[in-house]
Short mmCIF file of C-alpha atoms and ligand atoms in Angstrom, two decimals:
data_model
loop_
_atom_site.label_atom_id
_atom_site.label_comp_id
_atom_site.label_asym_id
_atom_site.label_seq_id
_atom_site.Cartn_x
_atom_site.Cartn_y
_atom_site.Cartn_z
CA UNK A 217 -20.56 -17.06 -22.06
CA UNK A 218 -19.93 -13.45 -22.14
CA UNK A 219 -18.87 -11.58 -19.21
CA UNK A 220 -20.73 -7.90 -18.90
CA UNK A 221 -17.94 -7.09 -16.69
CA UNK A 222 -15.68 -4.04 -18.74
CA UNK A 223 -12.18 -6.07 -19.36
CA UNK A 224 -10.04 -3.38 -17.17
CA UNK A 225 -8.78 -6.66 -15.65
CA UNK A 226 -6.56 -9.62 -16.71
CA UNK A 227 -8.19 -12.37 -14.18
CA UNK A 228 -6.84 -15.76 -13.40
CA UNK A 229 -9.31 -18.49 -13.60
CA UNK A 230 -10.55 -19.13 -10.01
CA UNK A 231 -13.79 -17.59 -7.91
CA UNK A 232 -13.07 -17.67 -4.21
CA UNK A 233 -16.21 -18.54 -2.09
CA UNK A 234 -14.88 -18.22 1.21
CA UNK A 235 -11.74 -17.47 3.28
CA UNK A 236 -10.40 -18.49 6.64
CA UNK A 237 -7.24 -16.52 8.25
CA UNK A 238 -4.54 -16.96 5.54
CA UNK A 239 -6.56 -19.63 3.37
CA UNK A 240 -9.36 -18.92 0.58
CA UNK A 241 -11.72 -21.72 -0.45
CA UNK A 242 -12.45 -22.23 -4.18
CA UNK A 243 -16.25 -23.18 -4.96
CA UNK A 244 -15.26 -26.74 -4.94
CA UNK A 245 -13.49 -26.38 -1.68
CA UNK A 246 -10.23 -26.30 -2.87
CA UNK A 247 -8.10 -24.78 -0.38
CA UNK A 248 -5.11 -21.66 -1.80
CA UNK A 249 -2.27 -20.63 0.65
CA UNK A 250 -3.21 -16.66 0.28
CA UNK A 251 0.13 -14.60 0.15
CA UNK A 252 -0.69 -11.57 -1.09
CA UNK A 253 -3.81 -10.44 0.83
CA UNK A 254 -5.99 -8.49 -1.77
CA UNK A 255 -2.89 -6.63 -2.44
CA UNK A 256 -1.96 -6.03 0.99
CA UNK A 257 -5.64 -5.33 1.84
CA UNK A 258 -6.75 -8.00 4.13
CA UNK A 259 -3.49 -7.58 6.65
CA UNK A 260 -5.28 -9.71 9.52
CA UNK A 261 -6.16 -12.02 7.16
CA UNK A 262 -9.87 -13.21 5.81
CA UNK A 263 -13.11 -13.81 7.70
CA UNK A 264 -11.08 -11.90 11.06
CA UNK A 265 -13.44 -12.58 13.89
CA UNK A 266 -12.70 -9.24 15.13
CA UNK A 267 -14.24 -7.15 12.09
CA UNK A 268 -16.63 -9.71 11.54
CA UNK A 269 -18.40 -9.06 14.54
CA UNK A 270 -17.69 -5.31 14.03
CA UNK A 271 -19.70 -4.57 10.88
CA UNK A 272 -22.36 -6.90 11.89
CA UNK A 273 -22.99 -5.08 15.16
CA UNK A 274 -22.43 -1.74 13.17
CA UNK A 275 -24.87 -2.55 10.02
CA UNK A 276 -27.24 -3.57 12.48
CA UNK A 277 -27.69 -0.08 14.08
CA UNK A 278 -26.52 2.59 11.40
CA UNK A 279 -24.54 2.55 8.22
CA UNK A 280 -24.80 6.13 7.12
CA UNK A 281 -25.96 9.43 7.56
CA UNK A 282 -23.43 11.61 5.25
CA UNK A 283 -21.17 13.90 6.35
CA UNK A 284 -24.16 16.67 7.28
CA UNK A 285 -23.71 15.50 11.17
CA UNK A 286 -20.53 14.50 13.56
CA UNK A 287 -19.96 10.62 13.13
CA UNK A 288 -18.64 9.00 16.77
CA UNK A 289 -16.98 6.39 14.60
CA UNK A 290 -15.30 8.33 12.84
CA UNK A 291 -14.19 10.97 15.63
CA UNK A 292 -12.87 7.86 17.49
CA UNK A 293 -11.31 6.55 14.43
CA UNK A 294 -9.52 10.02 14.06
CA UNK A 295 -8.20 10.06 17.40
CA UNK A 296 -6.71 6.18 17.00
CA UNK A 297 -4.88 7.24 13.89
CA UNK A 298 -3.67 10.80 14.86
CA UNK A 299 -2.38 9.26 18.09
CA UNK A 300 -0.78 5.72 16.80
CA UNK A 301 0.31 8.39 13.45
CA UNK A 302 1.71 11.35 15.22
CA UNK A 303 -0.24 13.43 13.02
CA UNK A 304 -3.03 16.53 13.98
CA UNK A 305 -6.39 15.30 11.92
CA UNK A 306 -7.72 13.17 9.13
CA UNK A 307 -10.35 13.49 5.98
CA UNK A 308 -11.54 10.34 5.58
CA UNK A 309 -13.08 8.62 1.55
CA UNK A 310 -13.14 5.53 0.38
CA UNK A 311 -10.03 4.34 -1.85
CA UNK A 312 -6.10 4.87 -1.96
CA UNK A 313 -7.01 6.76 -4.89
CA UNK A 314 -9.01 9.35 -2.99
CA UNK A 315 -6.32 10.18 -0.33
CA UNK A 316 -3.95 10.96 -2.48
CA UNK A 317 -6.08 13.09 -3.94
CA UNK A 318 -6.83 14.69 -0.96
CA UNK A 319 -3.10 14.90 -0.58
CA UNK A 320 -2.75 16.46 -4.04
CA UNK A 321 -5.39 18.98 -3.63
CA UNK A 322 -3.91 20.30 -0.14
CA UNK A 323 -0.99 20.64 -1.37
CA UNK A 324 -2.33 23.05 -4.31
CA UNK A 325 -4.26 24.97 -1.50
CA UNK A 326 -0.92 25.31 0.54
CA UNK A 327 1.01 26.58 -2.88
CA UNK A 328 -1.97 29.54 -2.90
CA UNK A 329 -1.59 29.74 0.48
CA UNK A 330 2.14 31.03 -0.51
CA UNK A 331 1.11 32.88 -3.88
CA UNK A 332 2.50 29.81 -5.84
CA UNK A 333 0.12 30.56 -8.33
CA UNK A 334 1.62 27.04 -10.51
CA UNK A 335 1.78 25.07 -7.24
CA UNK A 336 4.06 21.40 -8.56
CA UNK A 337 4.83 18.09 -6.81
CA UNK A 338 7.53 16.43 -6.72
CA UNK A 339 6.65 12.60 -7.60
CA UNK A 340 8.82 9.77 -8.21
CA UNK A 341 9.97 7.26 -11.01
CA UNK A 342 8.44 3.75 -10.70
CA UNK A 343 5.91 5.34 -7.85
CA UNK A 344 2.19 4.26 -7.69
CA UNK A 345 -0.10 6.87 -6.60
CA UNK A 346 -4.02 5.38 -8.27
CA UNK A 347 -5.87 5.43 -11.11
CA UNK A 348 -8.16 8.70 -10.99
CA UNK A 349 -6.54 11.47 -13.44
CA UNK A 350 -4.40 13.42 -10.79
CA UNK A 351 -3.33 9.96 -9.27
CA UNK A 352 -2.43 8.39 -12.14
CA UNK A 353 -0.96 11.80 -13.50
CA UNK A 354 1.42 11.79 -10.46
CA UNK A 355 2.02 7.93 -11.17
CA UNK A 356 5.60 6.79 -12.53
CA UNK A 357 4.31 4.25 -14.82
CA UNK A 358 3.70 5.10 -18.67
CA UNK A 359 1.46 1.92 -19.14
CA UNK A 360 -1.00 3.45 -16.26
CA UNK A 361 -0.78 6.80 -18.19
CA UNK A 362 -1.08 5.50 -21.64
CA UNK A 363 -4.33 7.05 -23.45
CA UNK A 364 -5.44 9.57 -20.73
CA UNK A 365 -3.53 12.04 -22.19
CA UNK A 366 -3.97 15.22 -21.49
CA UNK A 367 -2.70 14.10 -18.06
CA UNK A 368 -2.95 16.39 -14.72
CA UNK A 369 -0.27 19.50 -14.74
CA UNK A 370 2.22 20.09 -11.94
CA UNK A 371 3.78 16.86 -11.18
CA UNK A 372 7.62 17.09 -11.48
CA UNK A 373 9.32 13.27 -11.40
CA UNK A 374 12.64 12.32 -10.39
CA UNK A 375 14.42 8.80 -10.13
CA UNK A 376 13.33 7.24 -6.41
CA UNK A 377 15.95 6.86 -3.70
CA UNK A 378 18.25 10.05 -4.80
CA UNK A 379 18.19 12.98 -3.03
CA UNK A 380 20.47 15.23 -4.98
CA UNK A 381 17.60 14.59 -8.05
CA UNK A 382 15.32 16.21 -5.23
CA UNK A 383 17.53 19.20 -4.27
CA UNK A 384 18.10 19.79 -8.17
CA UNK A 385 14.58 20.01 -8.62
CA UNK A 386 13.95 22.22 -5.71
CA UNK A 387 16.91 24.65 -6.73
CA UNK A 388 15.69 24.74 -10.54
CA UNK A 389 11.76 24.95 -9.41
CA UNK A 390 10.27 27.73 -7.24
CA UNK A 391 6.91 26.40 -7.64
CA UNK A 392 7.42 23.13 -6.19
CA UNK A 393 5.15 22.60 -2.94
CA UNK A 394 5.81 19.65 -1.58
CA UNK A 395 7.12 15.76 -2.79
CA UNK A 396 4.80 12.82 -2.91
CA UNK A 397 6.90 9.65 -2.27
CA UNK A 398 5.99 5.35 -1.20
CA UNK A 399 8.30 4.80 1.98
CA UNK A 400 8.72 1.73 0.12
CA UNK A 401 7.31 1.07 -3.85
CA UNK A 402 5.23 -1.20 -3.64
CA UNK A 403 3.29 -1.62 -7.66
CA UNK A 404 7.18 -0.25 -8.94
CA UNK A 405 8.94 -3.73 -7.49
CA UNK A 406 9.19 -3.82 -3.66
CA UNK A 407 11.75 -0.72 -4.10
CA UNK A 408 13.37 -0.32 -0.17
CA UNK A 409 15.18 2.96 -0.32
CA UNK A 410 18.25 4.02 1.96
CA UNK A 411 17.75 3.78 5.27
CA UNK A 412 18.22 7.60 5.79
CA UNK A 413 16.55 8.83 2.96
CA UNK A 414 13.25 10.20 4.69
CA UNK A 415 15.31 11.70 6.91
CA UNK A 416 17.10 13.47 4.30
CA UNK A 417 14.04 14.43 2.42
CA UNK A 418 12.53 15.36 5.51
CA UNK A 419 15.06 17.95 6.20
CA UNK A 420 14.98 18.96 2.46
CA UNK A 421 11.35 19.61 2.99
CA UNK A 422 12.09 21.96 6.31
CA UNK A 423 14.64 23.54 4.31
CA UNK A 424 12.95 24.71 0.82
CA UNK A 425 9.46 24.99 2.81
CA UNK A 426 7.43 22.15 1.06
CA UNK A 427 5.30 19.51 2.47
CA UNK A 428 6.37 15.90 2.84
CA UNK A 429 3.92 13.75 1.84
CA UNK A 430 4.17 10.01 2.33
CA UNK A 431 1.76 7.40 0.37
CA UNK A 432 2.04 4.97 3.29
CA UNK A 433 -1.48 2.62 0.89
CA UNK A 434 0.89 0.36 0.71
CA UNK A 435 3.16 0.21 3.22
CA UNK A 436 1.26 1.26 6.21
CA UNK A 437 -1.29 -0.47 8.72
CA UNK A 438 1.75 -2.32 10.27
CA UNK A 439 2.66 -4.33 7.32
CA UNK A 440 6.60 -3.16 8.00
CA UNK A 441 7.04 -4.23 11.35
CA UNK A 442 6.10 -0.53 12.39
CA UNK A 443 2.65 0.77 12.33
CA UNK A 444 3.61 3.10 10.00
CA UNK A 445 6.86 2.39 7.24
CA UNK A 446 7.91 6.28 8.15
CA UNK A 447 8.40 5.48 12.03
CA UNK A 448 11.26 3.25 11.48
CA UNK A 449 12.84 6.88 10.33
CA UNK A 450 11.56 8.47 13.76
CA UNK A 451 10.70 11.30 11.31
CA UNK A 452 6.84 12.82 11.12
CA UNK A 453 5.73 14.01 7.58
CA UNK A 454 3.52 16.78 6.96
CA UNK A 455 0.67 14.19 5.08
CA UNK A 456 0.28 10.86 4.73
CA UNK A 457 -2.13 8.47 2.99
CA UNK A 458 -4.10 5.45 4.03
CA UNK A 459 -6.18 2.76 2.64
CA UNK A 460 -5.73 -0.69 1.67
CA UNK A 461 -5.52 -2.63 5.22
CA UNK A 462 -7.33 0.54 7.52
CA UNK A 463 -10.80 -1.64 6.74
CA UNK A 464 -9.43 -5.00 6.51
CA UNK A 465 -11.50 -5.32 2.90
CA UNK A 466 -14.18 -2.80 3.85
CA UNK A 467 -13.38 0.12 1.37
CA UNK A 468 -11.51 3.53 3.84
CA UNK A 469 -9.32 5.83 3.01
CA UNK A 470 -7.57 8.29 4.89
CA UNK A 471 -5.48 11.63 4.37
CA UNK A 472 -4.05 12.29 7.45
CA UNK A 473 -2.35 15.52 8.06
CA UNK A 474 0.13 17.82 10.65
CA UNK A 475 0.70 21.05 11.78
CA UNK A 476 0.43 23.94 9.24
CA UNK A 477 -0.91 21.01 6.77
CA UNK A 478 -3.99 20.20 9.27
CA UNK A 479 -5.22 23.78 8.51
CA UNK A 480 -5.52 24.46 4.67
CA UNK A 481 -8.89 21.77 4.07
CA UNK A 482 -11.93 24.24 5.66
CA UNK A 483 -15.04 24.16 5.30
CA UNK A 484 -16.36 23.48 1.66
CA UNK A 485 -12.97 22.91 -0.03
CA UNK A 486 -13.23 18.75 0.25
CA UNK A 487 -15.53 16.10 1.02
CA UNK A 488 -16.89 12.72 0.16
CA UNK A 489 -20.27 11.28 0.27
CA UNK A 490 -19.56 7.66 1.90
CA UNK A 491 -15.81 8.91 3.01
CA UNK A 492 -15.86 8.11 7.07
CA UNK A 493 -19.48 6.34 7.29
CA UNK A 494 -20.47 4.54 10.48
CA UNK A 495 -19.91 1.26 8.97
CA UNK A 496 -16.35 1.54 7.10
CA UNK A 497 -15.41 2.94 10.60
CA UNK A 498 -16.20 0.69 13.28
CA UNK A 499 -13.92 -1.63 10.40
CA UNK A 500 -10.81 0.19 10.69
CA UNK A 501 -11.94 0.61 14.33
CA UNK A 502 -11.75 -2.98 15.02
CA UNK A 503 -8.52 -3.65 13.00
CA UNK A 504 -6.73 -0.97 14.80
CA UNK A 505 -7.84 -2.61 18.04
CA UNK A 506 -6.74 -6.26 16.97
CA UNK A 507 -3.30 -4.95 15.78
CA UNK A 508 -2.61 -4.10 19.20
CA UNK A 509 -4.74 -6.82 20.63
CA UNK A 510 -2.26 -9.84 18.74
CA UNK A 511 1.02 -8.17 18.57
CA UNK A 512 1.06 -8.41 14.77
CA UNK A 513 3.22 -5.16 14.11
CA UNK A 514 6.24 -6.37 16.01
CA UNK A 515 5.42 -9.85 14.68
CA UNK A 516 5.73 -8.29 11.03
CA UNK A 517 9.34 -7.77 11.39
CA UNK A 518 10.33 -11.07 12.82
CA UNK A 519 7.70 -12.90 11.20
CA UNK A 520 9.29 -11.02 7.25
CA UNK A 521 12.65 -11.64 8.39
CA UNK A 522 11.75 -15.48 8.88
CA UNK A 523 10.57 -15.61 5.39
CA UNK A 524 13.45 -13.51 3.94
CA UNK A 525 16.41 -16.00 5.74
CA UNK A 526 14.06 -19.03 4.77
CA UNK A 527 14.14 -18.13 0.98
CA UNK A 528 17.83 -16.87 1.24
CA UNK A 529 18.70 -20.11 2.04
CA UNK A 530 16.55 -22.10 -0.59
CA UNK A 531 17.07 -20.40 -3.63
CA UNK A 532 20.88 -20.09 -2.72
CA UNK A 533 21.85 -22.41 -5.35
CA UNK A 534 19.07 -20.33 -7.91
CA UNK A 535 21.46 -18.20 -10.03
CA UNK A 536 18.02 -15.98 -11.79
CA UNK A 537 17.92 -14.72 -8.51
CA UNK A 538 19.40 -11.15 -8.49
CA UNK A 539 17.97 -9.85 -4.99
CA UNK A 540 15.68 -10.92 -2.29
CA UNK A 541 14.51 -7.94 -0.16
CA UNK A 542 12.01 -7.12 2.55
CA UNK A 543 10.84 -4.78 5.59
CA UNK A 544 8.68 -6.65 7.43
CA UNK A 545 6.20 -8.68 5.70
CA UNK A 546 6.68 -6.20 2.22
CA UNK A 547 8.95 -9.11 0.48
CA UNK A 548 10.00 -8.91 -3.18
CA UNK A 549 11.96 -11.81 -4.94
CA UNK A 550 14.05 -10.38 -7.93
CA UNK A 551 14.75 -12.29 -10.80
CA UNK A 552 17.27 -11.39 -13.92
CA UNK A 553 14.14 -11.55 -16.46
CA UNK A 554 10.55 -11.11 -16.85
CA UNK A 555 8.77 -13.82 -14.58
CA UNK A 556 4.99 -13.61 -14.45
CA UNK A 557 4.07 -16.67 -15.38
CA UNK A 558 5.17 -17.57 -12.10
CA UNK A 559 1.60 -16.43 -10.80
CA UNK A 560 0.01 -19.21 -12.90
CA UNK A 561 2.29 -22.01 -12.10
CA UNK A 562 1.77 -20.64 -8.63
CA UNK A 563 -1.83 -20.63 -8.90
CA UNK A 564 -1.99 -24.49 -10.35
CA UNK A 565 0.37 -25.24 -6.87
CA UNK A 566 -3.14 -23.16 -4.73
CA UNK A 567 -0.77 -20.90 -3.63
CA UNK A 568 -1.36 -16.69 -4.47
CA UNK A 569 1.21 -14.80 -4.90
CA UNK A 570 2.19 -11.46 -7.36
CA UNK A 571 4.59 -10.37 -9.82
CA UNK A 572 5.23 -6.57 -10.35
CA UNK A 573 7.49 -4.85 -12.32
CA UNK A 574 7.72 -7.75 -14.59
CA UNK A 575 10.79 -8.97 -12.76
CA UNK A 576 9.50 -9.24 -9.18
CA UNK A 577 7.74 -11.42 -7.20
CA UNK A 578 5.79 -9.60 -4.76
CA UNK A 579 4.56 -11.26 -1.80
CA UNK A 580 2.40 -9.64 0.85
CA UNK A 581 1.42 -12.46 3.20
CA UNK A 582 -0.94 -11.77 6.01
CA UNK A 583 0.26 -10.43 9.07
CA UNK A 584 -1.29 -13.36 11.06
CA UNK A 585 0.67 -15.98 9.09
CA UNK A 586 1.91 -18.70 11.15
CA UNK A 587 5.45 -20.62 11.44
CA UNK A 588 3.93 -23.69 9.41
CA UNK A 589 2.51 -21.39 6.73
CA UNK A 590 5.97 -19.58 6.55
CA UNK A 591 7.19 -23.20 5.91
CA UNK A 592 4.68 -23.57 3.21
CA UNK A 593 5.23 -21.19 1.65
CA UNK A 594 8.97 -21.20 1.46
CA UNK A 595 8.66 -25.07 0.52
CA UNK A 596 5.87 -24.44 -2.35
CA UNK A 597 7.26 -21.30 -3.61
CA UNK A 598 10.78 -22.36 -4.09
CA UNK A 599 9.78 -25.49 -5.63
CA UNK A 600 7.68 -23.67 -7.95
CA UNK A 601 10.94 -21.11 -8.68
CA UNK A 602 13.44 -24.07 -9.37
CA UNK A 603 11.19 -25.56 -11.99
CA UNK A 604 10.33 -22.60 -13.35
CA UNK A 605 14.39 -21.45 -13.77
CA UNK A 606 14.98 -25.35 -14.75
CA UNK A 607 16.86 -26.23 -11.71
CA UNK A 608 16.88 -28.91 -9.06
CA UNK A 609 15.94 -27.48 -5.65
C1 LIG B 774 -3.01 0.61 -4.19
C2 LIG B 774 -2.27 1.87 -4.07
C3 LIG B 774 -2.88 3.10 -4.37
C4 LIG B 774 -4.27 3.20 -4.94
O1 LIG B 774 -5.25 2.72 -4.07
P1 LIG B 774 -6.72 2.41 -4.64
O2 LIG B 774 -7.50 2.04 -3.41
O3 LIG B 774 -6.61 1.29 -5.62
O4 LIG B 774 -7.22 3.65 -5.28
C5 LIG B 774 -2.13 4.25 -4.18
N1 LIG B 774 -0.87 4.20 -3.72
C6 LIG B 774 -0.26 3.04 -3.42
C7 LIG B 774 1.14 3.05 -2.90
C8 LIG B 774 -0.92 1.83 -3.61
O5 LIG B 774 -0.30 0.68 -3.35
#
């Protein structure tokens, strides 16, 4: 049987019918341990109650009427991010991809705003940004890039995590507007920086001028242990991007931006068609409301931490283990060589998990995971390691 599907994507063989919390049915009712969410997407985990309930109640009175008249989701959605965010306003659209775009394009608008007439970013090695031509243009990844060619002008990359790259840049670059950085990679290998380096680039950024913007996709919507990764820094940036987990698996984005930043996207200069609508907002609306609802932010942190001793301690003995790391429930197993066939061995064990940067296993559990499924996992996943590395657990 052919698939009309175009092949952008290397799928394992399984179709998920339905999920429950932090489990996914097969369509013979085979039950999977889900740790990776829909790449960090479904943060309160599947089938939530909450935004069940939500976009059945929503769908049933309005899903759209375009971006011609005020929205009350989306005005209350704006106030529930600018408040928990710290940030003045929001343009909302409907993909990761999107807000950084957004991001992008303000930034060029604030470069004109200066009579930068070359405006250029500042982007990272190993960074993740999307897949649309600026996004993927600003992305530190040749294999995203290979073929698009001619890619987007005005990106300027230096290595993550080193802030004299950043202040060498800025010295040698008068056009440079503003930096575009993960608070943690998350595609590039679960890359944790210094603690202090937002709060070095932030006071780069004061210093030359230029805008920090932060691509929280990732890393944001609590998955840290802070709603935010940037407020363990007790810094603001000037922009920052949202998607994945705002809608829980509805598709919303958000560029979300501060002070002199808030001002440069009038009238005319953006928009989306679906970006905001009714429906994707009472989503985000109702995940918002159950992060605060459960606890699961602070739980993140203790909840990661639990996970990160638990492997510590199992794969002690595992010497192809170069470097377990994690904030909050953002974990990354490092090995000394290529290991993606893990995901398949994994997979054959019903447990879902992700390698990234060839060398990392990324896990992204949901927030609402329990103390038996942080067991499980440990247990399945560290059996799974051992006989994959040829060892005795
Ligand atoms: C996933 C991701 C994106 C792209 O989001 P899409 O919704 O796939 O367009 C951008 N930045 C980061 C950090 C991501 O993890």
């Amino acid at each position: 049987m052919t698939s009309h599907i175009m092949p952008t994507y290397g799928r394992l063989p399984v179709t998920f019918e339905r999920g429950e919390g932090m489990w996914l049915f097969d369509e013979n009712n085979k039950r999977y341990l889900d740790a990776l969410s829909g790449i960090a997407v479904c943060n309160l985990g599947h089938a939530h109650p909450a935004v069940h309930e939500a976009i059945c109640t929503q769908s049933g009175k309005l899903l759209h009427t375009s971006n011609l008249y005020t929205i009350a989701n989306q005005e209350l959605l704006a106030d529930k991010l600018t408040e928990k965010a710290g940030m003045d306003n929001v343009f909302f659209c409907n993909s990761g991809a999107e807000a950084n775009e957004a991001a992008i394009k303000l930034a060029r608008k604030y470069g004109h705003s200066k009579g930068i007439e070359n405006p250029a970013i500042i982007v990272m090695e190993k960074s993740f940004h999307g897949r649309t031509l600026a996004t993927l243009s600003a992305t530190g990844n040749s294999k995203v890039q290979q073929g698009f060619a001619p890619l987007v002008e005005g990106f300027v990359r230096v290595p993550y995590n080193d802030i004299s790259a950043i202040e060498l840049a800025l010295e040698s670059n008068k056009n440079i507007v503003a930096v575009l950085v993960e608070p943690i990679q998350g595609e590039g290998g679960v890359n944790i920086p210094a603690s202090d380096y937002l709060n070095k680039l932030r006071g780069l950024c004061d210093q030359h001028e230029i805008l920090m913007m932060l691509d929280e996709i990732q890393c944001g919507i609590g998955r840290t242990g802070k709603f935010l990764a940037f407020q363990h820094n007790a810094i603001l940036p000037d922009v920052c991007t949202l998607a994945k987990a705002l809608g829980n698996g509805v598709p919303i984005g958000a560029c979300l931006a501060r002070g002199k930043a808030a001002e440069l996207l009038t009238a005319g200069a953006h928009g989306s068609t679906f970006g905001g609508n009714p429906l994707a907002c009472s989503a985000a609306l109702a995940v918002l409301a159950t992060l605060d609802k459960e606890n699961l932010i602070e739980a993140a942190q203790t909840k990661g931490d639990a996970i990160h001793a638990g492997f510590t301690a199992s794969l002690n003995n595992n010497k192809h283990i170069v470097n377990i790391r994690n904030k909050g429930l953002m974990i990354g197993i490092e090995f000394d060589k290529p290991c993606t066939e893990l995901v398949k061995l994994a997979l054959e064990k019903q447990l879902l998990i992700n390698v990234t940067n060839e060398t990392t296993i990324r896990l992204l559990p949901p927030l609402i995971i329990d103390n038996e499924q942080i067991q499980l996992l440990i247990n399945t996943l560290t059996a799974i390691i051992n006989d994959y590395t040829g060892q005795t657990a």
